[in-house]
XYZ file of C-alpha atoms in Angstrom:
382
model
C 8.756 14.610 -270.536
C 5.405 16.361 -272.001
C 4.724 20.033 -270.990
C 1.449 19.172 -270.025
C -1.091 17.898 -272.750
C 0.712 21.052 -274.502
C 2.709 19.400 -278.146
C 6.170 20.269 -278.832
C 8.043 21.155 -281.390
C 11.185 19.899 -279.925
C 11.770 16.795 -277.780
C 14.089 14.144 -276.560
C 13.908 10.490 -276.076
C 16.486 7.698 -274.840
C 16.426 3.867 -275.344
C 18.878 1.081 -273.981
C 18.862 -2.356 -274.747
C 21.205 -5.663 -275.246
C 22.585 -5.278 -278.408
C 23.516 -2.271 -280.466
C 20.731 -2.259 -283.378
C 19.240 0.224 -285.033
C 15.884 -0.564 -283.655
C 17.377 1.083 -280.517
C 17.425 4.509 -282.208
C 14.516 4.139 -284.112
C 12.519 3.482 -281.135
C 13.917 6.894 -279.577
C 13.358 8.802 -282.613
C 9.599 7.700 -282.425
C 9.383 8.839 -278.580
C 10.349 11.785 -279.854
C 8.561 12.501 -282.437
C 4.831 11.230 -280.855
C 6.015 13.664 -278.190
C 6.296 16.456 -280.508
C 2.703 15.555 -282.814
C 4.862 15.483 -285.813
C 4.828 12.820 -288.907
C 8.548 13.946 -289.599
C 11.523 15.638 -288.222
C 13.514 19.054 -289.293
C 16.277 18.050 -288.124
C 17.285 15.251 -285.562
C 20.449 15.122 -282.901
C 21.342 12.081 -282.566
C 24.001 10.314 -280.130
C 25.168 6.852 -279.560
C 27.404 4.623 -277.332
C 30.430 2.841 -278.124
C 28.653 -0.304 -278.772
C 27.752 1.329 -282.153
C 30.743 1.936 -283.394
C 30.787 -0.511 -286.410
C 27.034 -0.362 -286.904
C 26.819 3.479 -287.164
C 26.104 4.175 -291.067
C 23.053 1.809 -291.010
C 21.809 2.786 -287.842
C 22.084 6.701 -289.357
C 20.816 5.613 -292.277
C 17.486 4.178 -290.437
C 16.811 7.061 -288.812
C 17.247 9.677 -291.251
C 14.069 7.653 -293.145
C 12.033 6.772 -290.312
C 12.471 10.661 -290.099
C 12.288 11.612 -293.140
C 14.884 13.816 -292.733
C 18.225 13.899 -294.355
C 19.739 16.470 -291.245
C 20.374 13.493 -288.567
C 23.779 14.816 -286.880
C 25.451 13.820 -284.119
C 28.470 10.995 -282.873
C 29.724 8.093 -280.535
C 29.813 8.798 -276.960
C 31.205 7.161 -274.328
C 27.969 7.315 -272.591
C 24.553 9.144 -273.616
C 21.387 11.175 -271.551
C 18.766 13.272 -271.629
C 16.301 14.884 -269.569
C 15.052 11.327 -268.897
C 18.173 9.449 -267.526
C 21.574 8.503 -268.708
C 23.374 5.581 -270.170
C 26.741 4.080 -269.522
C 28.075 0.379 -270.209
C 25.512 -0.497 -272.532
C 24.264 0.012 -276.037
C 21.681 3.381 -275.735
C 20.808 6.054 -278.197
C 19.673 9.383 -277.519
C 17.181 11.589 -280.386
C 16.424 14.766 -279.627
C 13.907 15.568 -282.809
C 13.258 19.721 -283.642
C 9.958 20.350 -285.801
C 7.661 23.503 -286.110
C 9.860 26.500 -286.835
C 12.945 24.450 -285.947
C 15.429 22.390 -287.908
C 19.188 21.888 -288.321
C 21.598 23.338 -291.756
C 25.155 22.972 -292.449
C 27.008 25.570 -291.525
C 27.698 26.824 -295.471
C 24.110 26.797 -295.958
C 24.498 30.592 -297.108
C 22.606 31.933 -294.165
C 24.991 33.296 -291.516
C 22.555 33.273 -288.334
C 25.364 34.601 -285.759
C 24.235 31.641 -283.729
C 27.288 29.070 -282.819
C 27.662 26.107 -284.494
C 27.046 22.743 -282.764
C 30.371 21.045 -283.269
C 30.971 17.002 -282.562
C 34.472 14.883 -283.679
C 36.951 12.826 -282.767
C 40.127 13.317 -280.693
C 41.989 15.409 -283.121
C 40.604 19.058 -282.568
C 40.543 20.474 -286.046
C 42.967 23.628 -286.658
C 40.594 25.674 -288.465
C 37.767 25.729 -285.713
C 40.691 27.099 -283.559
C 40.785 30.326 -285.698
C 37.348 30.251 -287.250
C 35.312 33.078 -286.976
C 32.016 31.064 -286.715
C 32.076 30.157 -282.439
C 31.178 26.508 -282.080
C 29.922 24.603 -278.966
C 30.027 21.022 -278.706
C 32.415 17.888 -278.041
C 34.736 14.898 -279.164
C 35.331 11.411 -278.276
C 38.780 9.780 -278.495
C 37.195 6.811 -279.567
C 38.351 2.938 -279.415
C 42.081 2.422 -278.642
C 43.381 0.321 -282.049
C 40.561 1.394 -284.624
C 39.830 4.047 -286.591
C 35.934 4.236 -286.896
C 34.570 7.785 -287.527
C 32.912 9.136 -284.769
C 30.378 11.932 -286.242
C 27.571 11.798 -288.800
C 25.951 14.745 -290.883
C 23.658 14.631 -293.949
C 23.654 10.801 -293.878
C 27.244 10.169 -293.917
C 30.076 9.634 -291.346
C 32.648 11.714 -290.766
C 35.615 12.457 -288.587
C 33.641 15.652 -287.925
C 30.316 17.484 -287.937
C 28.772 21.112 -287.825
C 25.319 21.912 -287.705
C 23.242 25.768 -287.326
C 20.154 25.685 -285.191
C 17.621 27.691 -287.155
C 14.515 28.930 -285.698
C 16.678 29.279 -282.167
C 18.518 32.022 -280.746
C 21.350 29.903 -278.867
C 23.187 30.467 -275.556
C 26.185 29.036 -274.473
C 27.921 28.500 -271.374
C 31.329 26.578 -269.754
C 30.998 25.018 -266.190
C 35.064 24.003 -265.515
C 34.201 22.939 -262.312
C 37.672 23.511 -260.558
C 38.367 25.650 -257.649
C 41.319 27.691 -257.243
C 43.314 27.279 -254.139
C 45.765 30.376 -254.516
C 45.948 33.375 -256.378
C 48.513 33.161 -259.685
C 52.204 33.119 -259.592
C 54.303 33.802 -262.218
C 56.682 30.974 -263.661
C 60.224 30.636 -263.361
C 61.896 28.295 -265.130
C 60.046 25.082 -267.612
C 61.485 22.527 -270.083
C 59.216 21.562 -272.721
C 56.368 20.012 -270.747
C 57.919 20.529 -266.999
C 57.229 22.897 -264.851
C 60.483 23.615 -262.773
C 59.918 26.602 -260.994
C 57.129 29.430 -260.212
C 56.572 32.234 -257.693
C 59.930 31.602 -256.261
C 59.642 27.798 -255.575
C 60.022 24.435 -256.868
C 57.106 23.203 -259.167
C 56.436 20.497 -256.808
C 57.116 22.656 -253.284
C 54.645 25.438 -254.824
C 51.856 22.859 -255.201
C 52.469 21.341 -251.588
C 52.450 24.640 -249.994
C 49.084 26.182 -251.800
C 47.735 22.769 -250.616
C 49.059 23.064 -247.163
C 47.756 26.900 -247.131
C 43.934 26.076 -248.413
C 43.898 23.309 -245.779
C 44.940 19.820 -247.422
C 47.024 18.372 -245.377
C 47.761 13.646 -246.136
C 47.061 12.223 -247.431
C 47.082 14.831 -249.895
C 44.440 14.852 -253.258
C 44.951 12.503 -255.693
C 46.552 14.168 -258.874
C 43.875 12.796 -261.248
C 41.960 16.103 -259.016
C 44.271 18.800 -259.136
C 45.163 20.628 -262.301
C 47.008 24.259 -263.094
C 45.198 27.046 -264.172
C 46.720 28.971 -266.752
C 46.304 32.971 -265.980
C 46.243 35.755 -269.356
C 44.636 38.216 -266.964
C 45.667 37.938 -263.555
C 43.433 40.851 -262.100
C 40.689 38.709 -263.099
C 41.370 35.880 -261.272
C 39.827 34.668 -257.956
C 40.309 32.188 -254.827
C 36.466 32.218 -254.112
C 34.861 31.128 -257.822
C 36.203 29.060 -260.604
C 37.167 30.676 -263.535
C 35.344 30.904 -266.649
C 37.193 29.171 -269.499
C 34.388 30.820 -271.717
C 36.200 34.409 -271.310
C 39.115 32.521 -272.990
C 41.413 34.443 -269.801
C 41.951 31.357 -268.039
C 41.895 27.765 -269.025
C 42.795 24.668 -266.798
C 45.764 22.444 -268.037
C 46.080 18.836 -266.797
C 48.451 17.543 -264.554
C 50.512 14.578 -265.704
C 53.056 13.598 -263.026
C 54.238 15.101 -260.234
C 58.080 14.090 -259.755
C 60.461 13.592 -256.302
C 62.890 15.927 -258.485
C 60.450 18.754 -257.728
C 58.803 19.419 -261.048
C 55.445 19.168 -262.592
C 55.118 17.929 -265.996
C 51.540 19.652 -267.293
C 49.862 18.550 -270.422
C 50.810 22.051 -272.253
C 54.302 23.443 -272.797
C 54.620 26.631 -270.393
C 57.059 29.593 -271.145
C 58.732 31.573 -268.259
C 56.430 34.679 -267.599
C 53.577 33.464 -267.770
C 51.288 32.895 -264.761
C 49.594 30.035 -263.782
C 47.653 29.191 -260.366
C 47.068 25.691 -258.639
C 43.086 24.580 -258.378
C 41.626 21.412 -257.415
C 38.471 19.671 -258.856
C 35.973 17.901 -255.977
C 32.466 16.773 -256.707
C 30.933 19.626 -254.496
C 32.817 21.979 -256.117
C 31.643 21.326 -259.622
C 28.187 21.084 -258.407
C 28.804 24.676 -257.444
C 30.103 25.599 -260.433
C 27.447 24.116 -262.505
C 24.931 25.710 -260.458
C 26.698 28.828 -261.434
C 26.817 28.442 -264.975
C 23.131 27.437 -265.000
C 21.814 31.060 -263.517
C 24.031 32.670 -266.133
C 21.577 30.829 -268.875
C 18.853 31.070 -266.568
C 19.202 35.154 -266.678
C 19.546 34.914 -270.201
C 16.159 33.559 -271.568
C 13.226 33.289 -269.523
C 11.220 30.270 -271.959
C 13.904 28.174 -273.264
C 12.922 25.543 -275.455
C 15.922 22.861 -275.117
C 19.607 22.431 -274.178
C 22.461 20.578 -275.612
C 24.873 19.298 -273.127
C 28.726 18.245 -273.906
C 29.904 16.597 -270.495
C 33.016 15.191 -269.862
C 33.326 11.606 -268.388
C 35.393 12.410 -265.969
C 31.936 14.878 -264.993
C 29.274 12.795 -265.234
C 28.169 9.319 -262.352
C 31.624 7.831 -262.422
C 32.495 11.526 -260.540
C 29.589 11.965 -258.436
C 28.790 7.928 -257.045
C 26.349 7.277 -259.713
C 24.765 9.743 -260.099
C 24.683 12.939 -262.623
C 24.426 16.207 -260.538
C 25.551 18.455 -263.010
C 22.507 17.482 -265.205
C 20.692 17.422 -262.070
C 21.291 21.046 -261.936
C 20.020 21.637 -265.258
C 16.625 20.136 -264.154
C 16.195 21.327 -261.106
C 16.088 25.084 -262.896
C 14.194 23.939 -265.694
C 12.576 21.091 -264.633
C 10.401 20.183 -268.143
C 12.983 21.236 -270.727
C 13.914 18.735 -273.247
C 17.546 18.327 -273.420
C 20.457 15.739 -275.091
C 23.971 15.206 -273.922
C 27.010 13.125 -274.226
C 29.732 12.131 -271.868
C 33.083 12.736 -274.279
C 36.811 13.117 -273.811
C 36.693 16.352 -274.614
C 34.507 19.451 -275.026
C 34.956 22.397 -277.244
C 33.930 25.906 -276.254
C 34.096 30.237 -277.987
C 37.075 31.698 -276.967
C 37.768 35.403 -276.144
C 40.277 35.410 -279.160
C 37.128 34.964 -281.725
C 37.870 31.159 -282.120
C 37.277 27.987 -280.200
C 39.079 25.502 -278.129
C 39.033 22.535 -277.206
C 38.510 21.672 -273.210
C 38.721 18.850 -270.984
C 36.354 18.175 -267.207
C 34.589 20.526 -268.092
C 30.562 21.172 -269.395
C 29.485 23.071 -272.251
C 25.736 23.935 -271.941
C 23.767 25.143 -275.302
C 20.771 26.603 -274.350
C 17.798 26.911 -277.200
C 15.277 29.548 -276.916
C 12.861 31.937 -279.584
C 15.203 33.835 -281.812
C 16.204 37.735 -280.847
C 13.938 39.423 -283.301
C 14.345 43.274 -284.401
C 10.831 45.423 -285.237
C 11.017 46.735 -288.304
C 11.413 50.156 -288.724
C 10.285 51.512 -291.788
C 11.864 55.378 -292.650
C 8.460 58.242 -293.285
C 7.926 58.950 -296.973
């Protein structure tokens, strides 16, 4: 939507259709460009649904030509959305156009703005990103089983991964993990590979069931997909009242793969004795409450944002909220005229406390663009 009759330097558009044709993306680009009043784009974020997998290259080229821009960046996602709505299970193209003083540049442009990079890729998280000194925020899509199409693009070419810096804007990042801790952390007593055997003096399964019971959950227990373990690096920072902030890196969720009758709990990561874990649950209202906190933190950082780029988990979108994306609604309620673009992916990328980045699941990572922070020029006395 327009901000009154004022032209914007950034705008979004979402177009869906019956067939994955380049024309859908070109139409979305034309609508976004019209909102900005610009004849060409300085940069284009372009995300497409999986139906475009075999037509991605020709679609990217068509958008680059129509935008008169060599920097369309983005990828394939399970679903796409903008400030005007979301699309899953049919061909769709989401576009965010940057014009005016805003543009996109490669990470090796030679100008390090110090701002986080926007990143996207397939299900394999690059090891260099984990230890890189450049912060990244973004998402990933594991793609279709049995296929090896590349899921990202940059500078007109398909790739496994892409990274880009936003020039002319300050980028603030926040994470909504969406989990609610059910109790305090306990030390791991014993483990074997991915099996958690004992924790806090109890068998892992008994510890989980006791924690659920203490939190008021009786039979039938919540579905296993609603539960997780949270690794607590700093036990003093754990709170049973609010979700941990994964952006800080001190706490992170670990998916539960299986709860065995023999008393063990199989996790998605190896856990060593002495590490501290807490049990947590993911429920729709708890996720919404956590997203509102994330949006409030971003709102406190800049009074007049220009746009937002949102990387959400496919498990946090309309499938989780009975046909509504209540997470995105939190952003739209706080910033009703803010242009935004987002994807539903299988992973989310956010900075960690160690100076690198990590891949998350079931999270919403929001990158908000605002006016750059300018330092006043100071000249010494002659």
